[in-house]
PDB file of C-alpha atoms in Angstrom:
ATOM      1  CA  MET A   1       0.000   0.000   0.000  1.00  0.00           C
ATOM      2  CA  HIS A   2       1.258   3.456  -0.878  1.00  0.00           C
ATOM      3  CA  ARG A   3       2.132   6.017   1.786  1.00  0.00           C
ATOM      4  CA  ILE A   4       1.327   9.710   1.473  1.00  0.00           C
ATOM      5  CA  LEU A   5       2.633  12.448   3.754  1.00  0.00           C
ATOM      6  CA  ILE A   6       0.660  15.702   3.871  1.00  0.00           C
ATOM      7  CA  ALA A   7       2.893  18.560   5.032  1.00  0.00           C
ATOM      8  CA  ASP A   8       1.134  21.848   5.746  1.00  0.00           C
ATOM      9  CA  ASP A   9       1.227  24.180   8.745  1.00  0.00           C
ATOM     10  CA  ASN A  10      -2.485  24.997   8.361  1.00  0.00           C
ATOM     11  CA  THR A  11      -4.758  22.466  10.079  1.00  0.00           C
ATOM     12  CA  ALA A  12      -7.712  23.201   7.776  1.00  0.00           C
ATOM     13  CA  ASN A  13      -5.551  22.602   4.683  1.00  0.00           C
ATOM     14  CA  ARG A  14      -4.278  19.277   6.066  1.00  0.00           C
ATOM     15  CA  GLU A  15      -7.800  18.141   6.912  1.00  0.00           C
ATOM     16  CA  LEU A  16      -9.109  19.167   3.489  1.00  0.00           C
ATOM     17  CA  LEU A  17      -6.360  17.242   1.671  1.00  0.00           C
ATOM     18  CA  GLU A  18      -6.995  14.204   3.889  1.00  0.00           C
ATOM     19  CA  ALA A  19     -10.729  14.381   3.104  1.00  0.00           C
ATOM     20  CA  TYR A  20     -10.034  14.642  -0.638  1.00  0.00           C
ATOM     21  CA  LEU A  21      -7.804  11.543  -0.513  1.00  0.00           C
ATOM     22  CA  VAL A  22     -10.179   9.395   1.548  1.00  0.00           C
ATOM     23  CA  ASN A  23     -11.051   7.147  -1.433  1.00  0.00           C
ATOM     24  CA  ILE A  24      -7.441   6.507  -2.434  1.00  0.00           C
ATOM     25  CA  GLU A  25      -6.160   3.292  -0.892  1.00  0.00           C
ATOM     26  CA  CYS A  26      -3.102   4.475   1.029  1.00  0.00           C
ATOM     27  CA  ASP A  27      -1.657   5.163   4.451  1.00  0.00           C
ATOM     28  CA  LEU A  28      -1.778   8.856   5.327  1.00  0.00           C
ATOM     29  CA  GLU A  29       0.410  10.796   7.743  1.00  0.00           C
ATOM     30  CA  THR A  30       0.624  14.527   8.382  1.00  0.00           C
ATOM     31  CA  ALA A  31       3.384  16.984   9.266  1.00  0.00           C
ATOM     32  CA  VAL A  32       2.986  20.515  10.639  1.00  0.00           C
ATOM     33  CA  ASP A  33       6.199  22.257   9.554  1.00  0.00           C
ATOM     34  CA  GLY A  34       9.411  21.710   7.618  1.00  0.00           C
ATOM     35  CA  GLU A  35      11.338  20.034  10.420  1.00  0.00           C
ATOM     36  CA  ASP A  36       8.386  17.777  11.286  1.00  0.00           C
ATOM     37  CA  THR A  37       8.217  16.795   7.607  1.00  0.00           C
ATOM     38  CA  LEU A  38      11.831  15.609   7.589  1.00  0.00           C
ATOM     39  CA  THR A  39      11.264  13.684  10.836  1.00  0.00           C
ATOM     40  CA  LYS A  40       8.121  12.021   9.461  1.00  0.00           C
ATOM     41  CA  VAL A  41       9.880  11.141   6.197  1.00  0.00           C
ATOM     42  CA  ALA A  42      12.506   9.219   8.175  1.00  0.00           C
ATOM     43  CA  SER A  43       9.960   7.239  10.199  1.00  0.00           C
ATOM     44  CA  PHE A  44       7.008   6.932   7.776  1.00  0.00           C
ATOM     45  CA  GLN A  45       8.965   6.549   4.509  1.00  0.00           C
ATOM     46  CA  PRO A  46       6.312   7.986   2.184  1.00  0.00           C
ATOM     47  CA  ASP A  47       6.007   7.342  -1.535  1.00  0.00           C
ATOM     48  CA  LEU A  48       4.538  10.809  -2.091  1.00  0.00           C
ATOM     49  CA  ILE A  49       4.620  14.087  -0.173  1.00  0.00           C
ATOM     50  CA  LEU A  50       2.015  16.812  -0.640  1.00  0.00           C
ATOM     51  CA  LEU A  51       4.259  19.672   0.400  1.00  0.00           C
ATOM     52  CA  ASP A  52       3.176  23.187   1.291  1.00  0.00           C
ATOM     53  CA  VAL A  53       5.776  25.795   0.366  1.00  0.00           C
ATOM     54  CA  MET A  54       5.252  28.423   3.061  1.00  0.00           C
ATOM     55  CA  MET A  55       5.847  26.586   6.358  1.00  0.00           C
ATOM     56  CA  PRO A  56       7.666  27.524   9.560  1.00  0.00           C
ATOM     57  CA  LYS A  57      11.117  26.254  10.532  1.00  0.00           C
ATOM     58  CA  LEU A  58      11.970  25.067   6.985  1.00  0.00           C
ATOM     59  CA  SER A  59      10.151  26.120   3.833  1.00  0.00           C
ATOM     60  CA  GLY A  60       8.831  23.563   1.380  1.00  0.00           C
ATOM     61  CA  PHE A  61      11.627  24.601  -0.984  1.00  0.00           C
ATOM     62  CA  GLU A  62      14.262  23.765   1.652  1.00  0.00           C
ATOM     63  CA  VAL A  63      12.585  20.462   2.564  1.00  0.00           C
ATOM     64  CA  CYS A  64      12.330  19.443  -1.085  1.00  0.00           C
ATOM     65  CA  LYS A  65      15.963  20.313  -1.772  1.00  0.00           C
ATOM     66  CA  GLN A  66      17.196  18.314   1.223  1.00  0.00           C
ATOM     67  CA  LEU A  67      15.107  15.276   0.301  1.00  0.00           C
ATOM     68  CA  LYS A  68      16.099  15.307  -3.371  1.00  0.00           C
ATOM     69  CA  GLU A  69      19.811  15.688  -2.552  1.00  0.00           C
ATOM     70  CA  ASP A  70      19.809  12.679  -0.204  1.00  0.00           C
ATOM     71  CA  PRO A  71      20.149   9.330  -2.048  1.00  0.00           C
ATOM     72  CA  GLN A  72      17.995   7.695   0.669  1.00  0.00           C
ATOM     73  CA  THR A  73      15.020   9.982  -0.073  1.00  0.00           C
ATOM     74  CA  SER A  74      15.610  11.278  -3.590  1.00  0.00           C
ATOM     75  CA  ASN A  75      13.082   8.887  -5.136  1.00  0.00           C
ATOM     76  CA  ILE A  76      10.155  10.187  -3.036  1.00  0.00           C
ATOM     77  CA  MET A  77       7.643  11.936  -5.279  1.00  0.00           C
ATOM     78  CA  ILE A  78       6.960  15.526  -4.218  1.00  0.00           C
ATOM     79  CA  LEU A  79       3.865  17.487  -5.197  1.00  0.00           C
ATOM     80  CA  MET A  80       4.172  21.090  -4.041  1.00  0.00           C
ATOM     81  CA  VAL A  81       0.767  22.427  -3.030  1.00  0.00           C
ATOM     82  CA  THR A  82       1.044  26.175  -2.847  1.00  0.00           C
ATOM     83  CA  ALA A  83      -0.690  29.505  -3.065  1.00  0.00           C
ATOM     84  CA  LEU A  84       2.442  30.832  -4.776  1.00  0.00           C
ATOM     85  CA  SER A  85       1.998  30.961  -8.533  1.00  0.00           C
ATOM     86  CA  GLU A  86       4.579  33.430  -9.806  1.00  0.00           C
ATOM     87  CA  LEU A  87       7.013  32.166 -12.429  1.00  0.00           C
ATOM     88  CA  GLY A  88       9.938  32.722 -10.025  1.00  0.00           C
ATOM     89  CA  ASP A  89       8.271  30.521  -7.401  1.00  0.00           C
ATOM     90  CA  ILE A  90       7.765  27.747  -9.926  1.00  0.00           C
ATOM     91  CA  GLU A  91      11.399  28.019 -11.042  1.00  0.00           C
ATOM     92  CA  ARG A  92      12.523  27.867  -7.426  1.00  0.00           C
ATOM     93  CA  GLY A  93      10.453  24.712  -6.892  1.00  0.00           C
ATOM     94  CA  VAL A  94      11.917  23.096  -9.997  1.00  0.00           C
ATOM     95  CA  GLN A  95      15.435  23.973  -8.826  1.00  0.00           C
ATOM     96  CA  ALA A  96      14.640  22.397  -5.443  1.00  0.00           C
ATOM     97  CA  GLY A  97      13.623  19.202  -7.270  1.00  0.00           C
ATOM     98  CA  THR A  98       9.835  19.079  -7.029  1.00  0.00           C
ATOM     99  CA  ASP A  99       8.085  16.601  -9.293  1.00  0.00           C
ATOM    100  CA  ASP A 100       4.919  18.669  -9.801  1.00  0.00           C
ATOM    101  CA  PHE A 101       2.901  21.674  -8.614  1.00  0.00           C
ATOM    102  CA  LEU A 102      -0.702  22.178  -7.588  1.00  0.00           C
ATOM    103  CA  SER A 103      -2.077  25.643  -6.872  1.00  0.00           C
ATOM    104  CA  LYS A 104      -4.300  26.527  -3.942  1.00  0.00           C
ATOM    105  CA  PRO A 105      -7.212  26.531  -3.652  1.00  0.00           C
ATOM    106  CA  VAL A 106      -6.960  22.853  -4.531  1.00  0.00           C
ATOM    107  CA  ASN A 107      -9.429  21.320  -6.948  1.00  0.00           C
ATOM    108  CA  ARG A 108     -10.422  17.878  -5.594  1.00  0.00           C
ATOM    109  CA  ILE A 109     -10.546  16.109  -8.958  1.00  0.00           C
ATOM    110  CA  GLU A 110      -7.220  17.569 -10.082  1.00  0.00           C
ATOM    111  CA  LEU A 111      -5.594  16.558  -6.786  1.00  0.00           C
ATOM    112  CA  ILE A 112      -6.895  12.994  -7.003  1.00  0.00           C
ATOM    113  CA  LYS A 113      -5.760  12.527 -10.605  1.00  0.00           C
ATOM    114  CA  ARG A 114      -2.298  13.950  -9.932  1.00  0.00           C
ATOM    115  CA  VAL A 115      -1.873  11.810  -6.823  1.00  0.00           C
ATOM    116  CA  GLU A 116      -3.021   8.675  -8.682  1.00  0.00           C
ATOM    117  CA  ASN A 117      -0.654   9.390 -11.577  1.00  0.00           C
ATOM    118  CA  MET A 118       2.292  10.136  -9.294  1.00  0.00           C
ATOM    119  CA  LEU A 119       1.687   6.926  -7.322  1.00  0.00           C
ATOM    120  CA  LYS A 120       1.547   4.926 -10.576  1.00  0.00           C
ATOM    121  CA  LEU A 121       4.811   6.506 -11.683  1.00  0.00           C
ATOM    122  CA  LYS A 122       6.380   5.765  -8.286  1.00  0.00           C
ATOM    123  CA  GLY A 123       5.258   2.138  -8.504  1.00  0.00           C
ATOM    124  CA  THR A 124       6.693   1.785 -12.004  1.00  0.00           C
ATOM    125  CA  THR A 125       9.960   3.433 -10.975  1.00  0.00           C
ATOM    126  CA  ASP A 126      10.271   1.168  -7.934  1.00  0.00           C
ATOM    127  CA  GLU A 127       9.607  -1.924 -10.074  1.00  0.00           C
ATOM    128  CA  LEU A 128      12.227  -0.825 -12.608  1.00  0.00           C
ATOM    129  CA  THR A 129      14.746  -0.369  -9.783  1.00  0.00           C
ATOM    130  CA  ARG A 130      13.967  -3.865  -8.447  1.00  0.00           C
ATOM    131  CA  LEU A 131      14.380  -5.374 -11.924  1.00  0.00           C
ATOM    132  CA  ARG A 132      17.710  -3.612 -12.459  1.00  0.00           C
ATOM    133  CA  MET A 133      18.987  -4.923  -9.124  1.00  0.00           C
ATOM    134  CA  TYR A 134      17.796  -8.444  -9.989  1.00  0.00           C
ATOM    135  CA  ILE A 135      19.532  -8.327 -13.388  1.00  0.00           C
ATOM    136  CA  GLN A 136      22.722  -7.045 -11.764  1.00  0.00           C
ATOM    137  CA  GLU A 137      22.626  -9.879  -9.217  1.00  0.00           C
ATOM    138  CA  MET A 138      22.114 -12.432 -11.991  1.00  0.00           C
ATOM    139  CA  GLU A 139      25.031 -11.025 -14.007  1.00  0.00           C
ATOM    140  CA  GLU A 140      27.327 -11.248 -10.981  1.00  0.00           C
ATOM    141  CA  ARG A 141      26.674 -14.967 -10.531  1.00  0.00           C
TER     142      ARG A 141
END
């Protein structure tokens, strides 16, 4: 089963995203700020993070950059959910390594389709990694 971490400092936003994802078969966890997000990533090991940009302690940009630079967490899919929509903000998110963006206010159908597609991509990527490791093991025998 897939794991999704919702990281947003606003309780109402977290609850709304949780409610929108209720019909997606997955384990959900929440984080309340940038530091909490990194802590939850280590313990929960999500497949996908819905990451708010403007959070206390560490911004979503900083969290994304740290996760994408670490080989242990670089394969986690990150969907930045943000009220920021300026071209510079989008460029900053891309430079940090985000996989996609979703603007607030969030449209439920758009969120569900993006999450489903990102989880499919994550599953395919994980399977490809497993197959590569299997082939490498077979070649070494």
